[in-house]
PDB file of C-alpha atoms in Angstrom:
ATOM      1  CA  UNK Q1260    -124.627  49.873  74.727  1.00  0.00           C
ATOM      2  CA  UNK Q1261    -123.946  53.353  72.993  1.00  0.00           C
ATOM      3  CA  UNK Q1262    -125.927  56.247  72.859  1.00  0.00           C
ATOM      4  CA  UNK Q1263    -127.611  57.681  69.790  1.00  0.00           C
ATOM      5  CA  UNK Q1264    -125.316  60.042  68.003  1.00  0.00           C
ATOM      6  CA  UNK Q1265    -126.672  63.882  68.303  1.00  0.00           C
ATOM      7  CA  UNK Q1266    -125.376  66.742  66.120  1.00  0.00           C
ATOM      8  CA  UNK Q1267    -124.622  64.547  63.413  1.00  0.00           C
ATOM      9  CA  UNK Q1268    -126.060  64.209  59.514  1.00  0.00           C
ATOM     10  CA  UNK Q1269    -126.588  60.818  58.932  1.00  0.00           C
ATOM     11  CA  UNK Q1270    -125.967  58.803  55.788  1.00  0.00           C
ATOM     12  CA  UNK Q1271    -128.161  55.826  55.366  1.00  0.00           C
ATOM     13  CA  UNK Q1272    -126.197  52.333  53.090  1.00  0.00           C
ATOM     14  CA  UNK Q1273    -128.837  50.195  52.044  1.00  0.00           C
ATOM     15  CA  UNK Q1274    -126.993  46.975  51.249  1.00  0.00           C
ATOM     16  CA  UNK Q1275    -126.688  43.449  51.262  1.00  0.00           C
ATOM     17  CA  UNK Q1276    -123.782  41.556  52.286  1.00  0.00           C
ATOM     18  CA  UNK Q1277    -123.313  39.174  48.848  1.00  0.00           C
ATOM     19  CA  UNK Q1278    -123.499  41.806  46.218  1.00  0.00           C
ATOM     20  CA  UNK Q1279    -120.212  42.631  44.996  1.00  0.00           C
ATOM     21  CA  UNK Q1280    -121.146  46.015  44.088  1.00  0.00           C
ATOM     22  CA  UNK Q1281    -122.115  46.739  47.849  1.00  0.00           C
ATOM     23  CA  UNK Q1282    -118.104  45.966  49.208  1.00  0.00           C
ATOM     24  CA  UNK Q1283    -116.726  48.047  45.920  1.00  0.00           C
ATOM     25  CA  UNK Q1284    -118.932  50.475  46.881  1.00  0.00           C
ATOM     26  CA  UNK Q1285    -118.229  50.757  50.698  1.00  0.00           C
ATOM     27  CA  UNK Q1286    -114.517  51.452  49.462  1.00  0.00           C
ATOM     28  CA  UNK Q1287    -115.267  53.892  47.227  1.00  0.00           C
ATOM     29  CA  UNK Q1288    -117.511  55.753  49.880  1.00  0.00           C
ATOM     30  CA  UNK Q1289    -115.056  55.465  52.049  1.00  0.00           C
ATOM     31  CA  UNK Q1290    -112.467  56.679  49.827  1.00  0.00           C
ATOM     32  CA  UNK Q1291    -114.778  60.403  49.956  1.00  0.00           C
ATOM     33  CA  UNK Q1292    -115.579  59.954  53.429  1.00  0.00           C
ATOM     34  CA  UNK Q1293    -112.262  59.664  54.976  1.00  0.00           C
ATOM     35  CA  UNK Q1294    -111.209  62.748  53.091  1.00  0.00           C
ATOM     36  CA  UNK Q1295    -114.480  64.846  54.402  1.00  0.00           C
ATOM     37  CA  UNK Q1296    -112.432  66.912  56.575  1.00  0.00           C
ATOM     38  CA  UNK Q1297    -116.520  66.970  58.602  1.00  0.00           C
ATOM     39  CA  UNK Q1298    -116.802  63.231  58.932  1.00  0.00           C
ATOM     40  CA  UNK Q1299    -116.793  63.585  62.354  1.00  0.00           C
ATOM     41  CA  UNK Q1300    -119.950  65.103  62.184  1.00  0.00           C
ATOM     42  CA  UNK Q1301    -121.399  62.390  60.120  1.00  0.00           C
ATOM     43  CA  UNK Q1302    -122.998  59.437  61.114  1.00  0.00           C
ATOM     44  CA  UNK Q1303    -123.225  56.103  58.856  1.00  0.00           C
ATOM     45  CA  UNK Q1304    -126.075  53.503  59.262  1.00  0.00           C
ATOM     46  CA  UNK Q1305    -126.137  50.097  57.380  1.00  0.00           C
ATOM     47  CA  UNK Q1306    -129.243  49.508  56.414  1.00  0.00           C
ATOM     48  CA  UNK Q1307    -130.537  45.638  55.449  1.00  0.00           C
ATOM     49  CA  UNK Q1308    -131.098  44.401  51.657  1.00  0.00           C
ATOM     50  CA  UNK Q1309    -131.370  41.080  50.543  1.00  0.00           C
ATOM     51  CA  UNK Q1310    -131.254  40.937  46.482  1.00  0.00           C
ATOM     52  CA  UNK Q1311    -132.069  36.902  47.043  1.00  0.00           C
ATOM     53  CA  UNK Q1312    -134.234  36.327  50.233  1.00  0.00           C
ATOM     54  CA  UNK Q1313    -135.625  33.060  49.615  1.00  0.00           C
ATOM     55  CA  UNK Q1314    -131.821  31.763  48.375  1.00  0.00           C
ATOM     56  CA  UNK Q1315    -130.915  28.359  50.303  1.00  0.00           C
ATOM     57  CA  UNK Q1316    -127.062  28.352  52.283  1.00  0.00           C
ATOM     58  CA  UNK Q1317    -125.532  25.616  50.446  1.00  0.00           C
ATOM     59  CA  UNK Q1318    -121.909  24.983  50.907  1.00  0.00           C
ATOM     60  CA  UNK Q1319    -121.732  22.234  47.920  1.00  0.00           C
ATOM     61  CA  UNK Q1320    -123.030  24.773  45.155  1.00  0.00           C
ATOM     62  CA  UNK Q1321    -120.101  27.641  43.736  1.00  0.00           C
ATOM     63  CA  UNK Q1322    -120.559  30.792  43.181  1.00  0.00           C
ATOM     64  CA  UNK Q1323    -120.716  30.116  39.883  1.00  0.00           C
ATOM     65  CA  UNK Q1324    -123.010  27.824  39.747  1.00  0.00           C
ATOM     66  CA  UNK Q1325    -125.594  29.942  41.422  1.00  0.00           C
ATOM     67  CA  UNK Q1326    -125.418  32.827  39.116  1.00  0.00           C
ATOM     68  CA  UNK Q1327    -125.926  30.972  36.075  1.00  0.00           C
ATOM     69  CA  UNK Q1328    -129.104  29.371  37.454  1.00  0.00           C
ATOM     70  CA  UNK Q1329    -130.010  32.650  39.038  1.00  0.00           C
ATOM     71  CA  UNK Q1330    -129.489  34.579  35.972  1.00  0.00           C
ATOM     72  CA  UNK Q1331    -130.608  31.857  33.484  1.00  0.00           C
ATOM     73  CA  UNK Q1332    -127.410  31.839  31.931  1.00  0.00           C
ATOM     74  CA  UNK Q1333    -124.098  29.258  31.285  1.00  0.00           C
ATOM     75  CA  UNK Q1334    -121.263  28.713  33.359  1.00  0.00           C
ATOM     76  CA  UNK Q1335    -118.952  30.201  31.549  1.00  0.00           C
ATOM     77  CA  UNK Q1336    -121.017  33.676  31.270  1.00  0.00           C
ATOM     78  CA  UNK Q1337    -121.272  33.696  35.105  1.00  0.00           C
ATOM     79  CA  UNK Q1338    -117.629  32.946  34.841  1.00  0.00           C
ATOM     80  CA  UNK Q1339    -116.793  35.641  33.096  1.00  0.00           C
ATOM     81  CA  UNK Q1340    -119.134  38.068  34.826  1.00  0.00           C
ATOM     82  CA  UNK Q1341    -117.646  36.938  37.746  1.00  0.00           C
ATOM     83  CA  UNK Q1342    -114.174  37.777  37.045  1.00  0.00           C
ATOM     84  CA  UNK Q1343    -115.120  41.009  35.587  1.00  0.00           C
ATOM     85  CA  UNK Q1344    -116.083  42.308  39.035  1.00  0.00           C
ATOM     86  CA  UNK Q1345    -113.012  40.535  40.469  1.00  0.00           C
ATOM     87  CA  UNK Q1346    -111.203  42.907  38.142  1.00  0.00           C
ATOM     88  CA  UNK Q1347    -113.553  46.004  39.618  1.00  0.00           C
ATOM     89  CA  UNK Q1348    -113.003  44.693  43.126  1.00  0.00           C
ATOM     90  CA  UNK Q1349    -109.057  45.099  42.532  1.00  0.00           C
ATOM     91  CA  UNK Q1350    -109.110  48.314  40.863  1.00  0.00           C
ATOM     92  CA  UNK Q1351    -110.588  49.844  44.412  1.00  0.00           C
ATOM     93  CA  UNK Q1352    -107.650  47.805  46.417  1.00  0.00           C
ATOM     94  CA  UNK Q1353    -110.434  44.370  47.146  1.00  0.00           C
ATOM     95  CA  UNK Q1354    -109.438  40.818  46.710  1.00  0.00           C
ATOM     96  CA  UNK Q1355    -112.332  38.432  45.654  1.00  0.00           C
ATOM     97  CA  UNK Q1356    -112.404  34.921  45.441  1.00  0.00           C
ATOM     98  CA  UNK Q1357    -115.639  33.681  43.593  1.00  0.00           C
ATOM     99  CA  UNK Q1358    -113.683  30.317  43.863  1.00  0.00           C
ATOM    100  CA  UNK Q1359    -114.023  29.767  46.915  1.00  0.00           C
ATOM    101  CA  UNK Q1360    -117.010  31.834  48.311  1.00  0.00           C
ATOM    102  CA  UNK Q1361    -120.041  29.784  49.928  1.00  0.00           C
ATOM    103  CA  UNK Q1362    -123.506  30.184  48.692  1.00  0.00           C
ATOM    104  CA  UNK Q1363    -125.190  31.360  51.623  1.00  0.00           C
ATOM    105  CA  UNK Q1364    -128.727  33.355  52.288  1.00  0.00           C
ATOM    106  CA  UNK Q1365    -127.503  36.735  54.217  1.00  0.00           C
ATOM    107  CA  UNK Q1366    -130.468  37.344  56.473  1.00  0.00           C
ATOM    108  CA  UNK Q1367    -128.454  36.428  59.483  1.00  0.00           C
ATOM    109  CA  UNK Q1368    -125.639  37.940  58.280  1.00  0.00           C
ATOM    110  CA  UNK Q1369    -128.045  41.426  58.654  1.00  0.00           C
ATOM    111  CA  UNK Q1370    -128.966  40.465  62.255  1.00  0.00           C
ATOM    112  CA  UNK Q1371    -125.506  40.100  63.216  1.00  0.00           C
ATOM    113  CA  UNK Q1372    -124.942  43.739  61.568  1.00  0.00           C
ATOM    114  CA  UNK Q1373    -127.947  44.834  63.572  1.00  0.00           C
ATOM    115  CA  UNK Q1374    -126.434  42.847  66.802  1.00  0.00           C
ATOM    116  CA  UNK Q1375    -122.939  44.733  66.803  1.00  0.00           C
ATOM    117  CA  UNK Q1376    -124.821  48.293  65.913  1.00  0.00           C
ATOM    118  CA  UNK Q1377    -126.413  48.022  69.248  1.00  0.00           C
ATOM    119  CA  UNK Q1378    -122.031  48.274  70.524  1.00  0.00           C
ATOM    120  CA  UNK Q1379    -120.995  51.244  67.778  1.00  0.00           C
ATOM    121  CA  UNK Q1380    -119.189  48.384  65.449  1.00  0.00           C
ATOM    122  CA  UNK Q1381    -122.249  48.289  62.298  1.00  0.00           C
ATOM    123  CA  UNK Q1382    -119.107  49.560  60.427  1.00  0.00           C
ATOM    124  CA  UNK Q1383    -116.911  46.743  60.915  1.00  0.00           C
ATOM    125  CA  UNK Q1384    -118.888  44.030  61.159  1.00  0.00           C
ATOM    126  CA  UNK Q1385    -119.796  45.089  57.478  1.00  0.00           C
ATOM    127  CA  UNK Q1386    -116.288  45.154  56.829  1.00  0.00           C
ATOM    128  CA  UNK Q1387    -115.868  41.644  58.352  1.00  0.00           C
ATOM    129  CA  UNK Q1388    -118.762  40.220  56.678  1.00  0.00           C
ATOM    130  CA  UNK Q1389    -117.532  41.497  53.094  1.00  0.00           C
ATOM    131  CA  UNK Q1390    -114.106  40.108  53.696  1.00  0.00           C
ATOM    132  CA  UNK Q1391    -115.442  36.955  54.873  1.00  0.00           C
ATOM    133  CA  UNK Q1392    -117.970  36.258  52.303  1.00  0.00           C
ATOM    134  CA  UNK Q1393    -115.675  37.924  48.973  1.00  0.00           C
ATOM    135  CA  UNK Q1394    -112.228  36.532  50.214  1.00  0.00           C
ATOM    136  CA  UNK Q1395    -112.370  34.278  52.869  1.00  0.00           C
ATOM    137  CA  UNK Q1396    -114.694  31.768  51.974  1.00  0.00           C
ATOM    138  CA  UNK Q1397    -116.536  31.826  55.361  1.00  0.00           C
ATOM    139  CA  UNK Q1398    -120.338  30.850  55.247  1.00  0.00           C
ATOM    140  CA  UNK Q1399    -122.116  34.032  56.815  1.00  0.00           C
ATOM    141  CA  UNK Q1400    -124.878  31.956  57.422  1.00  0.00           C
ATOM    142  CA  UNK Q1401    -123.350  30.111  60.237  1.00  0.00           C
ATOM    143  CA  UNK Q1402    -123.920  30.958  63.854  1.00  0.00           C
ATOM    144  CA  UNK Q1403    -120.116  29.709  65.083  1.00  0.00           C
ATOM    145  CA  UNK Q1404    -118.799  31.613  61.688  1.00  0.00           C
ATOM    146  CA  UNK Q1405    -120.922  34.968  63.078  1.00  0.00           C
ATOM    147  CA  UNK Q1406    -119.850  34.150  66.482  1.00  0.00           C
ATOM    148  CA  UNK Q1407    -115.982  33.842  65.659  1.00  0.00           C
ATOM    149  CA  UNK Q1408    -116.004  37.495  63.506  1.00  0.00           C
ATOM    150  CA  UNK Q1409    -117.595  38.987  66.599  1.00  0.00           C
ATOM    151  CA  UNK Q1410    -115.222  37.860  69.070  1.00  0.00           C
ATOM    152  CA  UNK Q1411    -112.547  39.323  66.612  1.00  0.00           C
ATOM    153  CA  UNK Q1412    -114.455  42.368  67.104  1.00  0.00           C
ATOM    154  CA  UNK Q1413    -114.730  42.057  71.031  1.00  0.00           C
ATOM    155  CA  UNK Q1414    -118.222  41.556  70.994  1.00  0.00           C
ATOM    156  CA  UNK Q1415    -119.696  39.731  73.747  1.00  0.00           C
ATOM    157  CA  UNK Q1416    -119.918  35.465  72.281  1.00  0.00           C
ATOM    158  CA  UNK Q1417    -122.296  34.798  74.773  1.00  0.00           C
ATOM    159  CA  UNK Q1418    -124.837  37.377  74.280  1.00  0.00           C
ATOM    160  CA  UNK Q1419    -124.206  37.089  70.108  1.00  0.00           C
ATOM    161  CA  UNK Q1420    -124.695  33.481  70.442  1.00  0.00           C
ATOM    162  CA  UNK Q1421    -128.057  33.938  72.354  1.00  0.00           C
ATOM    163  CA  UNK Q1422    -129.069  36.676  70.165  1.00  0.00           C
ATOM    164  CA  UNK Q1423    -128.597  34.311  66.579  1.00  0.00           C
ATOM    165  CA  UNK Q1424    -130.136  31.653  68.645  1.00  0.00           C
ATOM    166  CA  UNK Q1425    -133.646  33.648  69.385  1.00  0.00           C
ATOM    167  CA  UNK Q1426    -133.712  35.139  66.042  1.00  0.00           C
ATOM    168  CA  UNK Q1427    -133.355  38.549  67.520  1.00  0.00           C
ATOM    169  CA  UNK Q1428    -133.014  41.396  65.433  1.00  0.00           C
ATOM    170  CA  UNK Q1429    -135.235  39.391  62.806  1.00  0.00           C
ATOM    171  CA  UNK Q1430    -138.006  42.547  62.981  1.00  0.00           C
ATOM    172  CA  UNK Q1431    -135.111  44.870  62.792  1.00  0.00           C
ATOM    173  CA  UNK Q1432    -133.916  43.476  59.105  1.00  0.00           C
ATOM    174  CA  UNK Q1433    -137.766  43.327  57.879  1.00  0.00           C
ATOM    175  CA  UNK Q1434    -137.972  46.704  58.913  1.00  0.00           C
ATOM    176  CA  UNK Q1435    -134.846  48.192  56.703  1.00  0.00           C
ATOM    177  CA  UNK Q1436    -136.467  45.712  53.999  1.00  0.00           C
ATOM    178  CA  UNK Q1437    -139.851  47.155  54.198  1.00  0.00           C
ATOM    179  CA  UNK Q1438    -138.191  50.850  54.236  1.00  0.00           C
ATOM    180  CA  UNK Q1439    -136.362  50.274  51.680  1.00  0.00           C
ATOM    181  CA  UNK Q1440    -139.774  48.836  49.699  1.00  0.00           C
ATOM    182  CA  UNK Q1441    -141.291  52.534  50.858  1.00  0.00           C
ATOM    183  CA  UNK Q1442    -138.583  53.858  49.153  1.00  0.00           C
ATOM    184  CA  UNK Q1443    -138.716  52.583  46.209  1.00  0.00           C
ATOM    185  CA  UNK Q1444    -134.889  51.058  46.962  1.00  0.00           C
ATOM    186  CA  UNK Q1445    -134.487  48.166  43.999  1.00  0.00           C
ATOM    187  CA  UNK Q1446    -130.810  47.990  43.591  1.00  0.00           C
ATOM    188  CA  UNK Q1447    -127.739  47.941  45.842  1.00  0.00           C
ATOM    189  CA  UNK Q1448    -125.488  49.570  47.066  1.00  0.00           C
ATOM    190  CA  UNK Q1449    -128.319  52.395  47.495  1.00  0.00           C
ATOM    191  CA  UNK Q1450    -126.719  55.809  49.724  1.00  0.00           C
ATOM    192  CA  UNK Q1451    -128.864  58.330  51.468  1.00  0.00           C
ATOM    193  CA  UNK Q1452    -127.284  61.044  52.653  1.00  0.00           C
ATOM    194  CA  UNK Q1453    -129.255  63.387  54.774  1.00  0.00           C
ATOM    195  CA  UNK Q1454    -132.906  61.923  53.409  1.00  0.00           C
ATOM    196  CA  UNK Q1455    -132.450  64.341  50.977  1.00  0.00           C
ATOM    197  CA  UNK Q1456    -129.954  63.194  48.129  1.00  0.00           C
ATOM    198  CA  UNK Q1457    -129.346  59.571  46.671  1.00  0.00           C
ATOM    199  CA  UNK Q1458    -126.483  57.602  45.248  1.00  0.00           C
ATOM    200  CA  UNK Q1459    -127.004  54.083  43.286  1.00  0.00           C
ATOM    201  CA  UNK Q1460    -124.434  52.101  42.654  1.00  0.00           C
ATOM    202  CA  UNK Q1461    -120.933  51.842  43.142  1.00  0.00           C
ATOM    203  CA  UNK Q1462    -120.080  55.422  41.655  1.00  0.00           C
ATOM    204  CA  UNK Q1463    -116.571  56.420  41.679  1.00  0.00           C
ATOM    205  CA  UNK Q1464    -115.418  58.381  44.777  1.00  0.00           C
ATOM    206  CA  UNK Q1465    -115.554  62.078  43.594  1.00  0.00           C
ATOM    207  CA  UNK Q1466    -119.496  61.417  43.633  1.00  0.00           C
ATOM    208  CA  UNK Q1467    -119.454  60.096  46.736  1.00  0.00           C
ATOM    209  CA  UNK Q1468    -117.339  63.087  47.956  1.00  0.00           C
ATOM    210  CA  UNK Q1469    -119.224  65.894  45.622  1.00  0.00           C
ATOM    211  CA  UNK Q1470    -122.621  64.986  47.277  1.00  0.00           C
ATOM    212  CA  UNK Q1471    -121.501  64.376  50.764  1.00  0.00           C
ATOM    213  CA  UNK Q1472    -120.005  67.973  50.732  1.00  0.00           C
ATOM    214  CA  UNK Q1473    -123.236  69.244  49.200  1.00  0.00           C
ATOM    215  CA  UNK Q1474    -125.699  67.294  51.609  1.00  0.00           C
ATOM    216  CA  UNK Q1475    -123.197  68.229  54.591  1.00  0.00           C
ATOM    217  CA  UNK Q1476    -123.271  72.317  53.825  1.00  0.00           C
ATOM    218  CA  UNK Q1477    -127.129  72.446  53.476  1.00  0.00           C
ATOM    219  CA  UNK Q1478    -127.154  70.672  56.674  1.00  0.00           C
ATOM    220  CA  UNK Q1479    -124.996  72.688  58.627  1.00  0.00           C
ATOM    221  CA  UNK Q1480    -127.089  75.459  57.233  1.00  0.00           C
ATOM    222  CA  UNK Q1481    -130.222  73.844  58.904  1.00  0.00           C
ATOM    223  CA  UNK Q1482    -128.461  72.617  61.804  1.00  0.00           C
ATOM    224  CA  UNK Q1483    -126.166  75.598  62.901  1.00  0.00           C
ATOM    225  CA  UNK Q1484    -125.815  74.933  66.690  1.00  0.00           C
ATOM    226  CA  UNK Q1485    -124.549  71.470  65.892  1.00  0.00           C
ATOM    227  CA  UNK Q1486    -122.746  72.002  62.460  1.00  0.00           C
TER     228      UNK Q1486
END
């Protein structure tokens, strides 16, 4: 277990793990935050969003297929929507293959994020989960799938496995949900940085950067024993 991070202005990512938006966006944040020459001093928390919560895993519908159901629309508009944000997903240096990606509800997907926060890795388990859902083709909704990206980020199987098993972490995702409800939160990617400024959407990385400097000074201001 870690400790809580003190002296730090946090930046809250409300997001859920099959929007496309959410992994273009996580680049494009991250493009501004690794050039912060203060992200040390900030902290980032992954918050849980699910845009379709009562979706059922099924490995034998596409991508495709899905959206044009969920949309009320043909295959070939979710076709081309769909390779559209491929397109988008390239420009900021992502590969996605709609091909190939399984249909699959994320809510254990957001336990497992909650699971690895608990051992400082929310931040690449996201990572993991993107890659596996966008380019892999890896159902996210699968305990031995979850299990397998944790080992690769030397998490401990056994206690992951018990954890997905006893639906831990299951108030934990209701409870971003429900914050997110308070908040009026309707779309993701959805960035708080210091509960103070927003960003919706997958903005392009001078925003990111432009309000992260700006919620970052007035903080330090606040905050000048730790900033």
């Amino acid at each position: 277990m870690i400790a809580i991070k003190h002296n730090t202005m946090k930046v809250e990512i409300w997001s859920d793990v099959m929007c496309p938006f959410c992994y273009i966006g996580k680049r494009k944040f991250e493009t501004a935050f690794n050039g912060f020459d203060q992200a040390a001093k900030v902290e980032i928390e992954w918050k849980s969003f699910q845009l379709s919560p009562d979706m059922k895993t099924d490995s034998e519908t596409n991508i495709n297929q899905f959206l044009a159901s969920h949309k009320g629309i043909s295959i070939e508009q979710a076709k081309k929507m769909n390779a559209n944000v491929t397109e988008m997903a390239k420009q900021a240096g992502l590969v996605y293959n709609f091909d190939i990606s399984v249909v699959a509800n994320s809510f254990n997907a957001h336990r497992f994020s909650h699971f690895a926060k608990q051992y400082g890795k929310q931040q690449e388990a996201e990572e993991k989960l993107f890659a596996a859902y966008f380019t892999e083709g890896k159902n996210i909704d699968d305990y031995d799938t979850l299990i397998v990206l944790g080992n690769e980020l030397g998490l401990d199987a056994a206690a992951l496995k018990t954890a997905l098993e006893n639906q831990s972490f299951t108030a934990d995702v209701q409870a971003d949900m429900e914050e997110a409800n308070r908040l009026r939160v309707n779309a993701v990617p959805f960035f708080v940085f210091d509960r103070k400024y927003a960003v919706s959407g997958a903005q392009d990385s001078k925003v990111f950067a432009d309000v992260l400097k700006k919620s970052f000074d007035e903080w330090r201001q606040e905050h000048p024993a730790a900033g």
